[in-house]
Amino acid sequence: MTQLPRLYREIEQALPGHPIPNFLRMGHWIGGDRDGNPNVTADTLKRALSRQCETALRYYLTEVHALGAELSVSQMLAPVTTAMQALATQSPDQNAHREDEPYRRALIGIYARLAATLMALTGTEALRHAVAPQKPYPDAESFLADLRTIEASLKYHHAQAMIVPRLAPLMRAVQVFGFHLATVDLRQSSDQHEAVVAELLRAAQVEANYSALDEAARRDLLLRLLNDARPLRLIAGEYSEHTRSELAIFETARLMLKSYGRHAIRHYIISHT
């Protein structure tokens, strides 16, 4: 989580004045590749993304804590923007000794929200306890927005030198890794999909023998069903263990995307097509 932000920084230095988009992210298939491995299930996918989320959030917590120690400048020496002052005011930190340290107060509040996010998404606690309970971040973009408020205030008051060492790499890390760390690719063999589709169609009394259809007939049937609002999955349907397991993957994937963001799962690969 340190090397990719460093790479982006080197590119920025080589191309001054040109904003560098997030063109390089991490991805893998561990926890999502079911092709030939029946041990990969919905629970495997859930556990993989939970562990990844925990890794990312613990890194952010460490960096935010360190930033709080570094950005202890008093507003009597360096004024802050209105947005920055509002962020500091929202912090649960009421320590009188830090009353004139808006950056540190804001970062204490950010840490508390990250700690709440860690608990909400992974069920684990931060190593350093937050000063008070806070609402978790709904997504990584909201966390990044708070960091950008700090960055904008530092830039506005000509303190760019305080951005480069830690804040800038942290912001890039959030853009690259989000709350998911790496995209998990889902993969399953085409024959396994065929078996599930055949069972769904048979149970819904749409097609008694999907597997016996030729390629053109299958394509026409599937295209027709895609334009039909009626769901194929029956709520009280009695499906085989294999079909239930495959359907659970899709349900879990939907929940994982909601929890960890749209980059958590980006690819679904049907092999042997």
PDB file of N, CA and C in Angstrom, residues 130-178:
ATOM      1  N   ALA A 130     -10.764   4.995  19.682  1.00  0.00           N
ATOM      2  CA  ALA A 130     -11.184   6.346  19.339  1.00  0.00           C
ATOM      3  C   ALA A 130     -11.584   7.093  20.608  1.00  0.00           C
ATOM      4  N   VAL A 131     -11.509   8.434  20.554  1.00  0.00           N
ATOM      5  CA  VAL A 131     -11.836   9.228  21.738  1.00  0.00           C
ATOM      6  C   VAL A 131     -13.323   9.134  22.077  1.00  0.00           C
ATOM      7  N   ALA A 132     -14.147   8.868  21.069  1.00  0.00           N
ATOM      8  CA  ALA A 132     -15.594   8.738  21.288  1.00  0.00           C
ATOM      9  C   ALA A 132     -16.196   8.033  20.080  1.00  0.00           C
ATOM     10  N   PRO A 133     -17.300   7.336  20.262  1.00  0.00           N
ATOM     11  CA  PRO A 133     -17.945   6.653  19.133  1.00  0.00           C
ATOM     12  C   PRO A 133     -18.396   7.655  18.069  1.00  0.00           C
ATOM     13  N   GLN A 134     -18.244   7.269  16.820  1.00  0.00           N
ATOM     14  CA  GLN A 134     -18.666   8.103  15.701  1.00  0.00           C
ATOM     15  C   GLN A 134     -19.374   7.238  14.663  1.00  0.00           C
ATOM     16  N   LYS A 135     -20.029   7.885  13.712  1.00  0.00           N
ATOM     17  CA  LYS A 135     -20.666   7.148  12.626  1.00  0.00           C
ATOM     18  C   LYS A 135     -19.600   6.658  11.649  1.00  0.00           C
ATOM     19  N   PRO A 136     -19.732   5.441  11.139  1.00  0.00           N
ATOM     20  CA  PRO A 136     -18.768   4.961  10.142  1.00  0.00           C
ATOM     21  C   PRO A 136     -18.917   5.718   8.828  1.00  0.00           C
ATOM     22  N   TYR A 137     -17.867   5.705   8.042  1.00  0.00           N
ATOM     23  CA  TYR A 137     -17.945   6.288   6.707  1.00  0.00           C
ATOM     24  C   TYR A 137     -18.823   5.400   5.824  1.00  0.00           C
ATOM     25  N   PRO A 138     -19.695   5.988   5.015  1.00  0.00           N
ATOM     26  CA  PRO A 138     -20.516   5.166   4.116  1.00  0.00           C
ATOM     27  C   PRO A 138     -19.722   4.563   2.973  1.00  0.00           C
ATOM     28  N   ASP A 139     -18.608   5.219   2.612  1.00  0.00           N
ATOM     29  CA  ASP A 139     -17.782   4.726   1.517  1.00  0.00           C
ATOM     30  C   ASP A 139     -16.420   5.404   1.573  1.00  0.00           C
ATOM     31  N   ALA A 140     -15.497   4.908   0.760  1.00  0.00           N
ATOM     32  CA  ALA A 140     -14.138   5.448   0.749  1.00  0.00           C
ATOM     33  C   ALA A 140     -14.107   6.882   0.232  1.00  0.00           C
ATOM     34  N   GLU A 141     -15.043   7.219  -0.658  1.00  0.00           N
ATOM     35  CA  GLU A 141     -15.073   8.572  -1.214  1.00  0.00           C
ATOM     36  C   GLU A 141     -15.344   9.611  -0.127  1.00  0.00           C
ATOM     37  N   SER A 142     -16.148   9.264   0.865  1.00  0.00           N
ATOM     38  CA  SER A 142     -16.431  10.196   1.964  1.00  0.00           C
ATOM     39  C   SER A 142     -15.195  10.411   2.829  1.00  0.00           C
ATOM     40  N   PHE A 143     -14.446   9.353   3.055  1.00  0.00           N
ATOM     41  CA  PHE A 143     -13.173   9.463   3.779  1.00  0.00           C
ATOM     42  C   PHE A 143     -12.207  10.336   2.998  1.00  0.00           C
ATOM     43  N   LEU A 144     -12.117  10.093   1.690  1.00  0.00           N
ATOM     44  CA  LEU A 144     -11.225  10.882   0.843  1.00  0.00           C
ATOM     45  C   LEU A 144     -11.628  12.354   0.843  1.00  0.00           C
ATOM     46  N   ALA A 145     -12.916  12.635   0.875  1.00  0.00           N
ATOM     47  CA  ALA A 145     -13.388  14.022   0.882  1.00  0.00           C
ATOM     48  C   ALA A 145     -12.878  14.766   2.112  1.00  0.00           C
ATOM     49  N   ASP A 146     -12.849  14.110   3.259  1.00  0.00           N
ATOM     50  CA  ASP A 146     -12.314  14.748   4.469  1.00  0.00           C
ATOM     51  C   ASP A 146     -10.821  15.028   4.325  1.00  0.00           C
ATOM     52  N   LEU A 147     -10.095  14.083   3.737  1.00  0.00           N
ATOM     53  CA  LEU A 147      -8.660  14.306   3.523  1.00  0.00           C
ATOM     54  C   LEU A 147      -8.432  15.454   2.548  1.00  0.00           C
ATOM     55  N   ARG A 148      -9.285  15.575   1.560  1.00  0.00           N
ATOM     56  CA  ARG A 148      -9.150  16.667   0.589  1.00  0.00           C
ATOM     57  C   ARG A 148      -9.441  18.017   1.236  1.00  0.00           C
ATOM     58  N   THR A 149     -10.308  18.035   2.219  1.00  0.00           N
ATOM     59  CA  THR A 149     -10.566  19.278   2.952  1.00  0.00           C
ATOM     60  C   THR A 149      -9.298  19.737   3.659  1.00  0.00           C
ATOM     61  N   ILE A 150      -8.587  18.794   4.251  1.00  0.00           N
ATOM     62  CA  ILE A 150      -7.313  19.118   4.905  1.00  0.00           C
ATOM     63  C   ILE A 150      -6.303  19.592   3.875  1.00  0.00           C
ATOM     64  N   GLU A 151      -6.219  18.888   2.761  1.00  0.00           N
ATOM     65  CA  GLU A 151      -5.270  19.261   1.709  1.00  0.00           C
ATOM     66  C   GLU A 151      -5.551  20.668   1.187  1.00  0.00           C
ATOM     67  N   ALA A 152      -6.821  20.975   0.925  1.00  0.00           N
ATOM     68  CA  ALA A 152      -7.184  22.282   0.381  1.00  0.00           C
ATOM     69  C   ALA A 152      -6.822  23.406   1.344  1.00  0.00           C
ATOM     70  N   SER A 153      -7.010  23.175   2.634  1.00  0.00           N
ATOM     71  CA  SER A 153      -6.674  24.197   3.626  1.00  0.00           C
ATOM     72  C   SER A 153      -5.169  24.436   3.679  1.00  0.00           C
ATOM     73  N   LEU A 154      -4.405  23.357   3.632  1.00  0.00           N
ATOM     74  CA  LEU A 154      -2.945  23.496   3.647  1.00  0.00           C
ATOM     75  C   LEU A 154      -2.455  24.227   2.402  1.00  0.00           C
ATOM     76  N   LYS A 155      -3.039  23.908   1.250  1.00  0.00           N
ATOM     77  CA  LYS A 155      -2.640  24.581   0.011  1.00  0.00           C
ATOM     78  C   LYS A 155      -3.010  26.058   0.047  1.00  0.00           C
ATOM     79  N   TYR A 156      -4.198  26.347   0.554  1.00  0.00           N
ATOM     80  CA  TYR A 156      -4.679  27.723   0.573  1.00  0.00           C
ATOM     81  C   TYR A 156      -3.768  28.615   1.405  1.00  0.00           C
ATOM     82  N   HIS A 157      -3.181  28.044   2.431  1.00  0.00           N
ATOM     83  CA  HIS A 157      -2.307  28.827   3.298  1.00  0.00           C
ATOM     84  C   HIS A 157      -0.835  28.481   3.080  1.00  0.00           C
ATOM     85  N   HIS A 158      -0.537  28.033   1.835  1.00  0.00           N
ATOM     86  CA  HIS A 158       0.852  27.858   1.371  1.00  0.00           C
ATOM     87  C   HIS A 158       1.653  26.885   2.235  1.00  0.00           C
ATOM     88  N   ALA A 159       1.017  25.792   2.604  1.00  0.00           N
ATOM     89  CA  ALA A 159       1.718  24.782   3.405  1.00  0.00           C
ATOM     90  C   ALA A 159       1.818  23.468   2.629  1.00  0.00           C
ATOM     91  N   GLN A 160       2.118  23.578   1.315  1.00  0.00           N
ATOM     92  CA  GLN A 160       2.205  22.385   0.473  1.00  0.00           C
ATOM     93  C   GLN A 160       3.252  21.402   0.972  1.00  0.00           C
ATOM     94  N   ALA A 161       4.285  21.914   1.626  1.00  0.00           N
ATOM     95  CA  ALA A 161       5.355  21.034   2.102  1.00  0.00           C
ATOM     96  C   ALA A 161       4.853  20.034   3.136  1.00  0.00           C
ATOM     97  N   MET A 162       3.736  20.348   3.777  1.00  0.00           N
ATOM     98  CA  MET A 162       3.189  19.441   4.784  1.00  0.00           C
ATOM     99  C   MET A 162       2.280  18.380   4.164  1.00  0.00           C
ATOM    100  N   ILE A 163       2.023  18.507   2.871  1.00  0.00           N
ATOM    101  CA  ILE A 163       1.148  17.559   2.182  1.00  0.00           C
ATOM    102  C   ILE A 163       1.929  16.369   1.644  1.00  0.00           C
ATOM    103  N   VAL A 164       3.099  16.648   1.091  1.00  0.00           N
ATOM    104  CA  VAL A 164       3.849  15.641   0.324  1.00  0.00           C
ATOM    105  C   VAL A 164       4.248  14.406   1.127  1.00  0.00           C
ATOM    106  N   PRO A 165       4.804  14.533   2.329  1.00  0.00           N
ATOM    107  CA  PRO A 165       5.350  13.340   2.997  1.00  0.00           C
ATOM    108  C   PRO A 165       4.334  12.251   3.311  1.00  0.00           C
ATOM    109  N   ARG A 166       3.152  12.617   3.808  1.00  0.00           N
ATOM    110  CA  ARG A 166       2.219  11.578   4.251  1.00  0.00           C
ATOM    111  C   ARG A 166       0.792  11.758   3.725  1.00  0.00           C
ATOM    112  N   LEU A 167       0.285  12.976   3.711  1.00  0.00           N
ATOM    113  CA  LEU A 167      -1.104  13.180   3.300  1.00  0.00           C
ATOM    114  C   LEU A 167      -1.328  12.803   1.841  1.00  0.00           C
ATOM    115  N   ALA A 168      -0.451  13.253   0.958  1.00  0.00           N
ATOM    116  CA  ALA A 168      -0.615  12.943  -0.469  1.00  0.00           C
ATOM    117  C   ALA A 168      -0.563  11.442  -0.745  1.00  0.00           C
ATOM    118  N   PRO A 169       0.426  10.710  -0.198  1.00  0.00           N
ATOM    119  CA  PRO A 169       0.418   9.252  -0.409  1.00  0.00           C
ATOM    120  C   PRO A 169      -0.825   8.573   0.164  1.00  0.00           C
ATOM    121  N   LEU A 170      -1.312   9.063   1.297  1.00  0.00           N
ATOM    122  CA  LEU A 170      -2.513   8.477   1.886  1.00  0.00           C
ATOM    123  C   LEU A 170      -3.717   8.702   0.980  1.00  0.00           C
ATOM    124  N   MET A 171      -3.847   9.903   0.445  1.00  0.00           N
ATOM    125  CA  MET A 171      -4.961  10.191  -0.450  1.00  0.00           C
ATOM    126  C   MET A 171      -4.904   9.318  -1.698  1.00  0.00           C
ATOM    127  N   ARG A 172      -3.710   9.142  -2.240  1.00  0.00           N
ATOM    128  CA  ARG A 172      -3.573   8.281  -3.417  1.00  0.00           C
ATOM    129  C   ARG A 172      -3.915   6.841  -3.064  1.00  0.00           C
ATOM    130  N   ALA A 173      -3.505   6.401  -1.886  1.00  0.00           N
ATOM    131  CA  ALA A 173      -3.816   5.033  -1.455  1.00  0.00           C
ATOM    132  C   ALA A 173      -5.325   4.823  -1.376  1.00  0.00           C
ATOM    133  N   VAL A 174      -6.037   5.803  -0.852  1.00  0.00           N
ATOM    134  CA  VAL A 174      -7.492   5.682  -0.742  1.00  0.00           C
ATOM    135  C   VAL A 174      -8.125   5.604  -2.129  1.00  0.00           C
ATOM    136  N   GLN A 175      -7.595   6.377  -3.072  1.00  0.00           N
ATOM    137  CA  GLN A 175      -8.122   6.345  -4.435  1.00  0.00           C
ATOM    138  C   GLN A 175      -7.859   5.007  -5.116  1.00  0.00           C
ATOM    139  N   VAL A 176      -6.722   4.406  -4.822  1.00  0.00           N
ATOM    140  CA  VAL A 176      -6.337   3.149  -5.470  1.00  0.00           C
ATOM    141  C   VAL A 176      -6.971   1.943  -4.786  1.00  0.00           C
ATOM    142  N   PHE A 177      -6.952   1.926  -3.455  1.00  0.00           N
ATOM    143  CA  PHE A 177      -7.355   0.734  -2.705  1.00  0.00           C
ATOM    144  C   PHE A 177      -8.759   0.807  -2.104  1.00  0.00           C
ATOM    145  N   GLY A 178      -9.307   2.025  -1.944  1.00  0.00           N
ATOM    146  CA  GLY A 178     -10.635   2.153  -1.372  1.00  0.00           C
ATOM    147  C   GLY A 178     -10.763   1.434  -0.044  1.00  0.00           C
TER     148      GLY A 178
END
